[in-house]
């Protein structure tokens, strides 16, 4: 599952995953993602930090509360030491800096699937 409200990122992810071997759900808000998790089994969640209805860390923590063991990745435009510490403290599996290429994203996802 991907959560990102940026139109460019949303469109890029849609094109990438439509031609990929992976099956992903893509949403523009945390609330849409949380609603989807009620009905679907998800293995991994990738979320932007800046979302319209809550920040990405809060969203990923809510996901983990109801889905222990789910892989969580946070994307952020600005990655600083404070964000790195908070991500580690919250047990988020990976912090990646935007912009990112679809090739690097594919590599990160494959690495976490192992």
PDB file of N, CA and C in Angstrom:
ATOM      1  N   UNK A   1       0.836  -1.167   0.000  1.00  0.00           N
ATOM      2  CA  UNK A   1       0.000   0.000   0.000  1.00  0.00           C
ATOM      3  C   UNK A   1       0.890   1.243   0.000  1.00  0.00           C
ATOM      4  N   UNK A   2       0.497   2.223  -0.808  1.00  0.00           N
ATOM      5  CA  UNK A   2       1.181   3.513  -0.867  1.00  0.00           C
ATOM      6  C   UNK A   2       0.215   4.621  -0.507  1.00  0.00           C
ATOM      7  N   UNK A   3       0.723   5.565   0.282  1.00  0.00           N
ATOM      8  CA  UNK A   3      -0.059   6.743   0.639  1.00  0.00           C
ATOM      9  C   UNK A   3       0.775   7.961   0.273  1.00  0.00           C
ATOM     10  N   UNK A   4       0.299   8.739  -0.684  1.00  0.00           N
ATOM     11  CA  UNK A   4       0.974   9.984  -1.073  1.00  0.00           C
ATOM     12  C   UNK A   4      -0.036  10.876  -1.779  1.00  0.00           C
ATOM     13  N   UNK A   5      -0.135  12.106  -1.323  1.00  0.00           N
ATOM     14  CA  UNK A   5      -1.128  13.005  -1.918  1.00  0.00           C
ATOM     15  C   UNK A   5      -0.556  13.889  -3.018  1.00  0.00           C
ATOM     16  N   UNK A   6       0.720  13.743  -3.336  1.00  0.00           N
ATOM     17  CA  UNK A   6       1.345  14.493  -4.423  1.00  0.00           C
ATOM     18  C   UNK A   6       0.906  13.883  -5.756  1.00  0.00           C
ATOM     19  N   UNK A   7       0.294  14.684  -6.622  1.00  0.00           N
ATOM     20  CA  UNK A   7      -0.236  14.165  -7.893  1.00  0.00           C
ATOM     21  C   UNK A   7       0.831  13.513  -8.754  1.00  0.00           C
ATOM     22  N   UNK A   8       2.018  14.120  -8.815  1.00  0.00           N
ATOM     23  CA  UNK A   8       3.091  13.566  -9.645  1.00  0.00           C
ATOM     24  C   UNK A   8       3.527  12.192  -9.121  1.00  0.00           C
ATOM     25  N   UNK A   9       3.727  12.092  -7.813  1.00  0.00           N
ATOM     26  CA  UNK A   9       4.137  10.815  -7.221  1.00  0.00           C
ATOM     27  C   UNK A   9       3.036   9.780  -7.397  1.00  0.00           C
ATOM     28  N   UNK A  10       1.813  10.172  -7.143  1.00  0.00           N
ATOM     29  CA  UNK A  10       0.665   9.278  -7.290  1.00  0.00           C
ATOM     30  C   UNK A  10       0.612   8.702  -8.709  1.00  0.00           C
ATOM     31  N   UNK A  11       0.713   9.577  -9.705  1.00  0.00           N
ATOM     32  CA  UNK A  11       0.660   9.131 -11.103  1.00  0.00           C
ATOM     33  C   UNK A  11       1.835   8.233 -11.456  1.00  0.00           C
ATOM     34  N   UNK A  12       3.023   8.582 -10.968  1.00  0.00           N
ATOM     35  CA  UNK A  12       4.220   7.768 -11.242  1.00  0.00           C
ATOM     36  C   UNK A  12       4.085   6.376 -10.623  1.00  0.00           C
ATOM     37  N   UNK A  13       3.599   6.317  -9.401  1.00  0.00           N
ATOM     38  CA  UNK A  13       3.410   5.024  -8.743  1.00  0.00           C
ATOM     39  C   UNK A  13       2.390   4.179  -9.488  1.00  0.00           C
ATOM     40  N   UNK A  14       1.330   4.802  -9.922  1.00  0.00           N
ATOM     41  CA  UNK A  14       0.284   4.083 -10.646  1.00  0.00           C
ATOM     42  C   UNK A  14       0.849   3.455 -11.933  1.00  0.00           C
ATOM     43  N   UNK A  15       1.605   4.224 -12.690  1.00  0.00           N
ATOM     44  CA  UNK A  15       2.212   3.708 -13.922  1.00  0.00           C
ATOM     45  C   UNK A  15       3.194   2.586 -13.608  1.00  0.00           C
ATOM     46  N   UNK A  16       4.031   2.806 -12.596  1.00  0.00           N
ATOM     47  CA  UNK A  16       5.044   1.811 -12.236  1.00  0.00           C
ATOM     48  C   UNK A  16       4.398   0.491 -11.827  1.00  0.00           C
ATOM     49  N   UNK A  17       3.423   0.531 -10.941  1.00  0.00           N
ATOM     50  CA  UNK A  17       2.846  -0.705 -10.429  1.00  0.00           C
ATOM     51  C   UNK A  17       1.882  -1.362 -11.395  1.00  0.00           C
ATOM     52  N   UNK A  18       1.331  -0.607 -12.327  1.00  0.00           N
ATOM     53  CA  UNK A  18       0.515  -1.226 -13.367  1.00  0.00           C
ATOM     54  C   UNK A  18       1.353  -2.133 -14.262  1.00  0.00           C
ATOM     55  N   UNK A  19       2.648  -1.828 -14.380  1.00  0.00           N
ATOM     56  CA  UNK A  19       3.524  -2.641 -15.229  1.00  0.00           C
ATOM     57  C   UNK A  19       4.437  -3.551 -14.405  1.00  0.00           C
ATOM     58  N   UNK A  20       4.173  -3.682 -13.135  1.00  0.00           N
ATOM     59  CA  UNK A  20       5.024  -4.446 -12.228  1.00  0.00           C
ATOM     60  C   UNK A  20       4.403  -5.800 -11.892  1.00  0.00           C
ATOM     61  N   UNK A  21       5.233  -6.678 -11.351  1.00  0.00           N
ATOM     62  CA  UNK A  21       4.749  -7.970 -10.867  1.00  0.00           C
ATOM     63  C   UNK A  21       4.080  -7.854  -9.502  1.00  0.00           C
ATOM     64  N   UNK A  22       4.205  -6.693  -8.879  1.00  0.00           N
ATOM     65  CA  UNK A  22       3.668  -6.488  -7.539  1.00  0.00           C
ATOM     66  C   UNK A  22       2.263  -5.904  -7.607  1.00  0.00           C
ATOM     67  N   UNK A  23       1.480  -6.239  -6.605  1.00  0.00           N
ATOM     68  CA  UNK A  23       0.124  -5.697  -6.508  1.00  0.00           C
ATOM     69  C   UNK A  23       0.090  -4.686  -5.372  1.00  0.00           C
ATOM     70  N   UNK A  24      -0.294  -3.469  -5.676  1.00  0.00           N
ATOM     71  CA  UNK A  24      -0.312  -2.408  -4.677  1.00  0.00           C
ATOM     72  C   UNK A  24      -1.593  -1.610  -4.750  1.00  0.00           C
ATOM     73  N   UNK A  25      -1.990  -1.118  -3.589  1.00  0.00           N
ATOM     74  CA  UNK A  25      -3.087  -0.165  -3.481  1.00  0.00           C
ATOM     75  C   UNK A  25      -2.462   1.203  -3.292  1.00  0.00           C
ATOM     76  N   UNK A  26      -3.007   2.210  -3.934  1.00  0.00           N
ATOM     77  CA  UNK A  26      -2.457   3.561  -3.838  1.00  0.00           C
ATOM     78  C   UNK A  26      -3.576   4.505  -3.410  1.00  0.00           C
ATOM     79  N   UNK A  27      -3.296   5.264  -2.339  1.00  0.00           N
ATOM     80  CA  UNK A  27      -4.276   6.203  -1.804  1.00  0.00           C
ATOM     81  C   UNK A  27      -3.646   7.566  -1.607  1.00  0.00           C
ATOM     82  N   UNK A  28      -4.480   8.576  -1.507  1.00  0.00           N
ATOM     83  CA  UNK A  28      -4.012   9.957  -1.338  1.00  0.00           C
ATOM     84  C   UNK A  28      -4.056  10.443   0.115  1.00  0.00           C
ATOM     85  N   UNK A  29      -4.669   9.682   1.017  1.00  0.00           N
ATOM     86  CA  UNK A  29      -4.755  10.127   2.412  1.00  0.00           C
ATOM     87  C   UNK A  29      -4.609   8.942   3.359  1.00  0.00           C
ATOM     88  N   UNK A  30      -4.195   9.263   4.581  1.00  0.00           N
ATOM     89  CA  UNK A  30      -4.058   8.237   5.609  1.00  0.00           C
ATOM     90  C   UNK A  30      -5.404   7.595   5.926  1.00  0.00           C
ATOM     91  N   UNK A  31      -6.455   8.384   5.990  1.00  0.00           N
ATOM     92  CA  UNK A  31      -7.773   7.832   6.329  1.00  0.00           C
ATOM     93  C   UNK A  31      -8.240   6.823   5.277  1.00  0.00           C
ATOM     94  N   UNK A  32      -7.955   7.084   4.003  1.00  0.00           N
ATOM     95  CA  UNK A  32      -8.301   6.104   2.958  1.00  0.00           C
ATOM     96  C   UNK A  32      -7.533   4.802   3.174  1.00  0.00           C
ATOM     97  N   UNK A  33      -6.261   4.932   3.500  1.00  0.00           N
ATOM     98  CA  UNK A  33      -5.444   3.740   3.754  1.00  0.00           C
ATOM     99  C   UNK A  33      -5.928   2.955   4.956  1.00  0.00           C
ATOM    100  N   UNK A  34      -6.234   3.650   6.050  1.00  0.00           N
ATOM    101  CA  UNK A  34      -6.728   2.974   7.250  1.00  0.00           C
ATOM    102  C   UNK A  34      -8.051   2.270   6.983  1.00  0.00           C
ATOM    103  N   UNK A  35      -8.930   2.900   6.223  1.00  0.00           N
ATOM    104  CA  UNK A  35     -10.204   2.256   5.875  1.00  0.00           C
ATOM    105  C   UNK A  35      -9.978   1.000   5.043  1.00  0.00           C
ATOM    106  N   UNK A  36      -9.025   1.044   4.139  1.00  0.00           N
ATOM    107  CA  UNK A  36      -8.726  -0.103   3.289  1.00  0.00           C
ATOM    108  C   UNK A  36      -8.180  -1.279   4.098  1.00  0.00           C
ATOM    109  N   UNK A  37      -7.410  -0.968   5.139  1.00  0.00           N
ATOM    110  CA  UNK A  37      -6.815  -2.029   5.961  1.00  0.00           C
ATOM    111  C   UNK A  37      -7.864  -2.832   6.724  1.00  0.00           C
ATOM    112  N   UNK A  38      -9.042  -2.291   6.881  1.00  0.00           N
ATOM    113  CA  UNK A  38     -10.113  -3.022   7.570  1.00  0.00           C
ATOM    114  C   UNK A  38     -10.563  -4.230   6.758  1.00  0.00           C
ATOM    115  N   UNK A  39     -10.424  -4.132   5.425  1.00  0.00           N
ATOM    116  CA  UNK A  39     -10.959  -5.166   4.542  1.00  0.00           C
ATOM    117  C   UNK A  39      -9.899  -5.983   3.816  1.00  0.00           C
ATOM    118  N   UNK A  40      -8.628  -5.608   3.937  1.00  0.00           N
ATOM    119  CA  UNK A  40      -7.609  -6.251   3.115  1.00  0.00           C
ATOM    120  C   UNK A  40      -6.391  -6.627   3.938  1.00  0.00           C
ATOM    121  N   UNK A  41      -5.728  -7.688   3.531  1.00  0.00           N
ATOM    122  CA  UNK A  41      -4.467  -8.098   4.142  1.00  0.00           C
ATOM    123  C   UNK A  41      -3.340  -7.422   3.360  1.00  0.00           C
ATOM    124  N   UNK A  42      -2.535  -6.641   4.059  1.00  0.00           N
ATOM    125  CA  UNK A  42      -1.454  -5.891   3.443  1.00  0.00           C
ATOM    126  C   UNK A  42      -0.128  -6.341   4.056  1.00  0.00           C
ATOM    127  N   UNK A  43       0.900  -6.495   3.233  1.00  0.00           N
ATOM    128  CA  UNK A  43       2.218  -6.911   3.718  1.00  0.00           C
ATOM    129  C   UNK A  43       3.137  -5.740   4.017  1.00  0.00           C
ATOM    130  N   UNK A  44       2.920  -4.622   3.314  1.00  0.00           N
ATOM    131  CA  UNK A  44       3.845  -3.499   3.411  1.00  0.00           C
ATOM    132  C   UNK A  44       3.096  -2.196   3.153  1.00  0.00           C
ATOM    133  N   UNK A  45       3.502  -1.150   3.896  1.00  0.00           N
ATOM    134  CA  UNK A  45       2.911   0.171   3.704  1.00  0.00           C
ATOM    135  C   UNK A  45       4.036   1.172   3.512  1.00  0.00           C
ATOM    136  N   UNK A  46       3.919   1.970   2.455  1.00  0.00           N
ATOM    137  CA  UNK A  46       4.857   3.061   2.170  1.00  0.00           C
ATOM    138  C   UNK A  46       4.058   4.350   2.248  1.00  0.00           C
ATOM    139  N   UNK A  47       4.511   5.272   3.111  1.00  0.00           N
ATOM    140  CA  UNK A  47       3.754   6.503   3.306  1.00  0.00           C
ATOM    141  C   UNK A  47       4.662   7.715   3.215  1.00  0.00           C
ATOM    142  N   UNK A  48       4.128   8.761   2.618  1.00  0.00           N
ATOM    143  CA  UNK A  48       4.794  10.053   2.659  1.00  0.00           C
ATOM    144  C   UNK A  48       4.667  10.601   4.073  1.00  0.00           C
ATOM    145  N   UNK A  49       5.595  11.474   4.464  1.00  0.00           N
ATOM    146  CA  UNK A  49       5.521  12.095   5.783  1.00  0.00           C
ATOM    147  C   UNK A  49       4.391  13.122   5.837  1.00  0.00           C
ATOM    148  N   UNK A  50       4.314  13.961   4.808  1.00  0.00           N
ATOM    149  CA  UNK A  50       3.306  15.027   4.795  1.00  0.00           C
ATOM    150  C   UNK A  50       2.039  14.537   4.115  1.00  0.00           C
ATOM    151  N   UNK A  51       0.994  14.342   4.923  1.00  0.00           N
ATOM    152  CA  UNK A  51      -0.300  13.899   4.428  1.00  0.00           C
ATOM    153  C   UNK A  51      -1.356  14.908   4.880  1.00  0.00           C
ATOM    154  N   UNK A  52      -2.478  14.960   4.187  1.00  0.00           N
ATOM    155  CA  UNK A  52      -3.479  15.977   4.532  1.00  0.00           C
ATOM    156  C   UNK A  52      -4.158  15.765   5.888  1.00  0.00           C
ATOM    157  N   UNK A  53      -4.266  14.519   6.346  1.00  0.00           N
ATOM    158  CA  UNK A  53      -5.048  14.272   7.547  1.00  0.00           C
ATOM    159  C   UNK A  53      -4.254  13.861   8.785  1.00  0.00           C
ATOM    160  N   UNK A  54      -2.990  13.504   8.647  1.00  0.00           N
ATOM    161  CA  UNK A  54      -2.083  13.220   9.764  1.00  0.00           C
ATOM    162  C   UNK A  54      -0.697  13.031   9.170  1.00  0.00           C
ATOM    163  N   UNK A  55       0.342  13.064   9.997  1.00  0.00           N
ATOM    164  CA  UNK A  55       1.666  12.848   9.418  1.00  0.00           C
ATOM    165  C   UNK A  55       1.921  11.356   9.215  1.00  0.00           C
ATOM    166  N   UNK A  56       2.903  11.060   8.398  1.00  0.00           N
ATOM    167  CA  UNK A  56       3.187   9.683   8.030  1.00  0.00           C
ATOM    168  C   UNK A  56       3.586   8.794   9.190  1.00  0.00           C
ATOM    169  N   UNK A  57       4.278   9.346  10.179  1.00  0.00           N
ATOM    170  CA  UNK A  57       4.666   8.533  11.342  1.00  0.00           C
ATOM    171  C   UNK A  57       3.430   8.138  12.143  1.00  0.00           C
ATOM    172  N   UNK A  58       2.540   9.085  12.366  1.00  0.00           N
ATOM    173  CA  UNK A  58       1.300   8.773  13.081  1.00  0.00           C
ATOM    174  C   UNK A  58       0.506   7.705  12.322  1.00  0.00           C
ATOM    175  N   UNK A  59       0.416   7.860  11.009  1.00  0.00           N
ATOM    176  CA  UNK A  59      -0.296   6.872  10.187  1.00  0.00           C
ATOM    177  C   UNK A  59       0.354   5.496  10.304  1.00  0.00           C
ATOM    178  N   UNK A  60       1.681   5.430  10.138  1.00  0.00           N
ATOM    179  CA  UNK A  60       2.363   4.137  10.185  1.00  0.00           C
ATOM    180  C   UNK A  60       2.247   3.492  11.564  1.00  0.00           C
ATOM    181  N   UNK A  61       2.210   4.292  12.617  1.00  0.00           N
ATOM    182  CA  UNK A  61       2.011   3.741  13.957  1.00  0.00           C
ATOM    183  C   UNK A  61       0.610   3.161  14.118  1.00  0.00           C
ATOM    184  N   UNK A  62      -0.385   3.828  13.556  1.00  0.00           N
ATOM    185  CA  UNK A  62      -1.757   3.286  13.599  1.00  0.00           C
ATOM    186  C   UNK A  62      -1.838   1.976  12.829  1.00  0.00           C
ATOM    187  N   UNK A  63      -1.151   1.926  11.702  1.00  0.00           N
ATOM    188  CA  UNK A  63      -1.114   0.702  10.903  1.00  0.00           C
ATOM    189  C   UNK A  63      -0.518  -0.434  11.725  1.00  0.00           C
ATOM    190  N   UNK A  64       0.619  -0.176  12.366  1.00  0.00           N
ATOM    191  CA  UNK A  64       1.317  -1.217  13.127  1.00  0.00           C
ATOM    192  C   UNK A  64       0.502  -1.692  14.327  1.00  0.00           C
ATOM    193  N   UNK A  65      -0.247  -0.792  14.936  1.00  0.00           N
ATOM    194  CA  UNK A  65      -1.048  -1.137  16.114  1.00  0.00           C
ATOM    195  C   UNK A  65      -2.049  -2.247  15.790  1.00  0.00           C
ATOM    196  N   UNK A  66      -2.653  -2.155  14.620  1.00  0.00           N
ATOM    197  CA  UNK A  66      -3.666  -3.136  14.223  1.00  0.00           C
ATOM    198  C   UNK A  66      -3.140  -4.233  13.310  1.00  0.00           C
ATOM    199  N   UNK A  67      -1.881  -4.107  12.871  1.00  0.00           N
ATOM    200  CA  UNK A  67      -1.293  -5.073  11.936  1.00  0.00           C
ATOM    201  C   UNK A  67       0.152  -5.350  12.343  1.00  0.00           C
ATOM    202  N   UNK A  68       0.355  -6.020  13.476  1.00  0.00           N
ATOM    203  CA  UNK A  68       1.733  -6.265  13.921  1.00  0.00           C
ATOM    204  C   UNK A  68       2.526  -7.029  12.868  1.00  0.00           C
ATOM    205  N   UNK A  69       3.769  -6.645  12.702  1.00  0.00           N
ATOM    206  CA  UNK A  69       4.641  -7.331  11.755  1.00  0.00           C
ATOM    207  C   UNK A  69       4.616  -6.761  10.348  1.00  0.00           C
ATOM    208  N   UNK A  70       3.696  -5.858  10.063  1.00  0.00           N
ATOM    209  CA  UNK A  70       3.632  -5.264   8.730  1.00  0.00           C
ATOM    210  C   UNK A  70       4.882  -4.407   8.501  1.00  0.00           C
ATOM    211  N   UNK A  71       5.443  -4.474   7.319  1.00  0.00           N
ATOM    212  CA  UNK A  71       6.608  -3.660   6.972  1.00  0.00           C
ATOM    213  C   UNK A  71       6.152  -2.230   6.728  1.00  0.00           C
ATOM    214  N   UNK A  72       6.914  -1.260   7.297  1.00  0.00           N
ATOM    215  CA  UNK A  72       6.537   0.147   7.180  1.00  0.00           C
ATOM    216  C   UNK A  72       7.719   0.962   6.661  1.00  0.00           C
ATOM    217  N   UNK A  73       7.450   1.767   5.643  1.00  0.00           N
ATOM    218  CA  UNK A  73       8.457   2.636   5.030  1.00  0.00           C
ATOM    219  C   UNK A  73       7.912   4.058   5.044  1.00  0.00           C
ATOM    220  N   UNK A  74       8.742   4.999   5.447  1.00  0.00           N
ATOM    221  CA  UNK A  74       8.373   6.405   5.445  1.00  0.00           C
ATOM    222  C   UNK A  74       9.191   7.125   4.390  1.00  0.00           C
ATOM    223  N   UNK A  75       8.513   7.926   3.554  1.00  0.00           N
ATOM    224  CA  UNK A  75       9.180   8.767   2.562  1.00  0.00           C
ATOM    225  C   UNK A  75       9.092  10.213   3.020  1.00  0.00           C
ATOM    226  N   UNK A  76      10.169  10.968   2.821  1.00  0.00           N
ATOM    227  CA  UNK A  76      10.156  12.379   3.203  1.00  0.00           C
ATOM    228  C   UNK A  76      11.025  13.170   2.238  1.00  0.00           C
ATOM    229  N   UNK A  77      10.613  14.399   1.984  1.00  0.00           N
ATOM    230  CA  UNK A  77      11.384  15.280   1.113  1.00  0.00           C
ATOM    231  C   UNK A  77      12.640  15.766   1.811  1.00  0.00           C
ATOM    232  N   UNK A  78      12.530  16.044   3.098  1.00  0.00           N
ATOM    233  CA  UNK A  78      13.680  16.491   3.885  1.00  0.00           C
ATOM    234  C   UNK A  78      13.912  15.478   4.996  1.00  0.00           C
ATOM    235  N   UNK A  79      15.068  14.834   4.951  1.00  0.00           N
ATOM    236  CA  UNK A  79      15.435  13.858   5.972  1.00  0.00           C
ATOM    237  C   UNK A  79      16.545  14.467   6.815  1.00  0.00           C
ATOM    238  N   UNK A  80      16.238  14.696   8.094  1.00  0.00           N
ATOM    239  CA  UNK A  80      17.241  15.242   9.002  1.00  0.00           C
ATOM    240  C   UNK A  80      17.435  14.266  10.171  1.00  0.00           C
ATOM    241  N   UNK A  81      18.366  14.611  11.063  1.00  0.00           N
ATOM    242  CA  UNK A  81      18.683  13.717  12.179  1.00  0.00           C
ATOM    243  C   UNK A  81      17.487  13.478  13.086  1.00  0.00           C
ATOM    244  N   UNK A  82      16.671  14.510  13.321  1.00  0.00           N
ATOM    245  CA  UNK A  82      15.488  14.349  14.171  1.00  0.00           C
ATOM    246  C   UNK A  82      14.514  13.339  13.578  1.00  0.00           C
ATOM    247  N   UNK A  83      14.282  13.433  12.279  1.00  0.00           N
ATOM    248  CA  UNK A  83      13.371  12.495  11.627  1.00  0.00           C
ATOM    249  C   UNK A  83      13.953  11.087  11.643  1.00  0.00           C
ATOM    250  N   UNK A  84      15.255  10.966  11.432  1.00  0.00           N
ATOM    251  CA  UNK A  84      15.894   9.646  11.500  1.00  0.00           C
ATOM    252  C   UNK A  84      15.713   9.022  12.881  1.00  0.00           C
ATOM    253  N   UNK A  85      15.945   9.810  13.933  1.00  0.00           N
ATOM    254  CA  UNK A  85      15.796   9.300  15.306  1.00  0.00           C
ATOM    255  C   UNK A  85      14.352   8.882  15.587  1.00  0.00           C
ATOM    256  N   UNK A  86      13.401   9.716  15.180  1.00  0.00           N
ATOM    257  CA  UNK A  86      11.999   9.399  15.430  1.00  0.00           C
ATOM    258  C   UNK A  86      11.572   8.138  14.684  1.00  0.00           C
ATOM    259  N   UNK A  87      12.039   8.009  13.456  1.00  0.00           N
ATOM    260  CA  UNK A  87      11.721   6.826  12.651  1.00  0.00           C
ATOM    261  C   UNK A  87      12.270   5.567  13.321  1.00  0.00           C
ATOM    262  N   UNK A  88      13.507   5.634  13.775  1.00  0.00           N
ATOM    263  CA  UNK A  88      14.111   4.488  14.470  1.00  0.00           C
ATOM    264  C   UNK A  88      13.367   4.186  15.765  1.00  0.00           C
ATOM    265  N   UNK A  89      13.055   5.233  16.542  1.00  0.00           N
ATOM    266  CA  UNK A  89      12.360   5.071  17.820  1.00  0.00           C
ATOM    267  C   UNK A  89      11.011   4.383  17.628  1.00  0.00           C
ATOM    268  N   UNK A  90      10.325   4.708  16.541  1.00  0.00           N
ATOM    269  CA  UNK A  90       8.994   4.153  16.281  1.00  0.00           C
ATOM    270  C   UNK A  90       9.043   2.784  15.598  1.00  0.00           C
ATOM    271  N   UNK A  91      10.237   2.294  15.292  1.00  0.00           N
ATOM    272  CA  UNK A  91      10.374   0.963  14.703  1.00  0.00           C
ATOM    273  C   UNK A  91       9.978   0.883  13.242  1.00  0.00           C
ATOM    274  N   UNK A  92      10.002   2.019  12.560  1.00  0.00           N
ATOM    275  CA  UNK A  92       9.689   2.033  11.127  1.00  0.00           C
ATOM    276  C   UNK A  92      10.866   1.396  10.387  1.00  0.00           C
ATOM    277  N   UNK A  93      10.557   0.515   9.454  1.00  0.00           N
ATOM    278  CA  UNK A  93      11.580  -0.316   8.828  1.00  0.00           C
ATOM    279  C   UNK A  93      12.557   0.445   7.948  1.00  0.00           C
ATOM    280  N   UNK A  94      12.094   1.491   7.299  1.00  0.00           N
ATOM    281  CA  UNK A  94      12.988   2.218   6.385  1.00  0.00           C
ATOM    282  C   UNK A  94      12.523   3.646   6.239  1.00  0.00           C
ATOM    283  N   UNK A  95      13.473   4.550   6.157  1.00  0.00           N
ATOM    284  CA  UNK A  95      13.222   5.963   5.861  1.00  0.00           C
ATOM    285  C   UNK A  95      13.926   6.264   4.556  1.00  0.00           C
ATOM    286  N   UNK A  96      13.172   6.764   3.571  1.00  0.00           N
ATOM    287  CA  UNK A  96      13.774   7.072   2.280  1.00  0.00           C
ATOM    288  C   UNK A  96      13.496   8.522   1.910  1.00  0.00           C
ATOM    289  N   UNK A  97      14.474   9.102   1.263  1.00  0.00           N
ATOM    290  CA  UNK A  97      14.384  10.510   0.886  1.00  0.00           C
ATOM    291  C   UNK A  97      13.833  10.643  -0.521  1.00  0.00           C
ATOM    292  N   UNK A  98      12.904  11.577  -0.666  1.00  0.00           N
ATOM    293  CA  UNK A  98      12.337  11.905  -1.983  1.00  0.00           C
ATOM    294  C   UNK A  98      13.150  13.043  -2.586  1.00  0.00           C
ATOM    295  N   UNK A  99      13.256  13.155  -3.857  1.00  0.00           N
ATOM    296  CA  UNK A  99      12.658  12.252  -4.842  1.00  0.00           C
ATOM    297  C   UNK A  99      13.428  10.939  -4.915  1.00  0.00           C
ATOM    298  N   UNK A 100      12.751   9.903  -5.322  1.00  0.00           N
ATOM    299  CA  UNK A 100      13.381   8.613  -5.488  1.00  0.00           C
ATOM    300  C   UNK A 100      12.994   8.061  -6.845  1.00  0.00           C
ATOM    301  N   UNK A 101      13.849   7.215  -7.351  1.00  0.00           N
ATOM    302  CA  UNK A 101      13.543   6.599  -8.638  1.00  0.00           C
ATOM    303  C   UNK A 101      12.706   5.354  -8.396  1.00  0.00           C
ATOM    304  N   UNK A 102      11.967   4.951  -9.380  1.00  0.00           N
ATOM    305  CA  UNK A 102      11.171   3.744  -9.265  1.00  0.00           C
ATOM    306  C   UNK A 102      12.083   2.519  -9.131  1.00  0.00           C
ATOM    307  N   UNK A 103      13.268   2.573  -9.730  1.00  0.00           N
ATOM    308  CA  UNK A 103      14.222   1.478  -9.605  1.00  0.00           C
ATOM    309  C   UNK A 103      14.680   1.327  -8.159  1.00  0.00           C
ATOM    310  N   UNK A 104      14.994   2.457  -7.500  1.00  0.00           N
ATOM    311  CA  UNK A 104      15.436   2.376  -6.102  1.00  0.00           C
ATOM    312  C   UNK A 104      14.279   1.932  -5.205  1.00  0.00           C
ATOM    313  N   UNK A 105      13.073   2.387  -5.485  1.00  0.00           N
ATOM    314  CA  UNK A 105      11.914   1.963  -4.709  1.00  0.00           C
ATOM    315  C   UNK A 105      11.696   0.461  -4.860  1.00  0.00           C
ATOM    316  N   UNK A 106      11.795  -0.044  -6.065  1.00  0.00           N
ATOM    317  CA  UNK A 106      11.643  -1.470  -6.325  1.00  0.00           C
ATOM    318  C   UNK A 106      12.693  -2.260  -5.543  1.00  0.00           C
ATOM    319  N   UNK A 107      13.911  -1.765  -5.519  1.00  0.00           N
ATOM    320  CA  UNK A 107      14.998  -2.426  -4.798  1.00  0.00           C
ATOM    321  C   UNK A 107      14.718  -2.462  -3.294  1.00  0.00           C
ATOM    322  N   UNK A 108      14.252  -1.358  -2.731  1.00  0.00           N
ATOM    323  CA  UNK A 108      13.934  -1.288  -1.302  1.00  0.00           C
ATOM    324  C   UNK A 108      12.809  -2.261  -0.958  1.00  0.00           C
ATOM    325  N   UNK A 109      11.781  -2.285  -1.773  1.00  0.00           N
ATOM    326  CA  UNK A 109      10.650  -3.184  -1.533  1.00  0.00           C
ATOM    327  C   UNK A 109      11.104  -4.635  -1.589  1.00  0.00           C
ATOM    328  N   UNK A 110      11.884  -4.987  -2.600  1.00  0.00           N
ATOM    329  CA  UNK A 110      12.376  -6.362  -2.726  1.00  0.00           C
ATOM    330  C   UNK A 110      13.255  -6.743  -1.543  1.00  0.00           C
ATOM    331  N   UNK A 111      14.069  -5.804  -1.068  1.00  0.00           N
ATOM    332  CA  UNK A 111      14.929  -6.051   0.085  1.00  0.00           C
ATOM    333  C   UNK A 111      14.104  -6.342   1.339  1.00  0.00           C
ATOM    334  N   UNK A 112      13.043  -5.583   1.563  1.00  0.00           N
ATOM    335  CA  UNK A 112      12.208  -5.779   2.747  1.00  0.00           C
ATOM    336  C   UNK A 112      11.312  -7.007   2.655  1.00  0.00           C
ATOM    337  N   UNK A 113      11.067  -7.487   1.457  1.00  0.00           N
ATOM    338  CA  UNK A 113      10.242  -8.686   1.286  1.00  0.00           C
ATOM    339  C   UNK A 113      10.983  -9.949   1.704  1.00  0.00           C
ATOM    340  N   UNK A 114      12.293  -9.892   1.798  1.00  0.00           N
ATOM    341  CA  UNK A 114      13.108 -11.078   2.138  1.00  0.00           C
ATOM    342  C   UNK A 114      12.949 -11.468   3.579  1.00  0.00           C
TER     343      UNK A 114
END
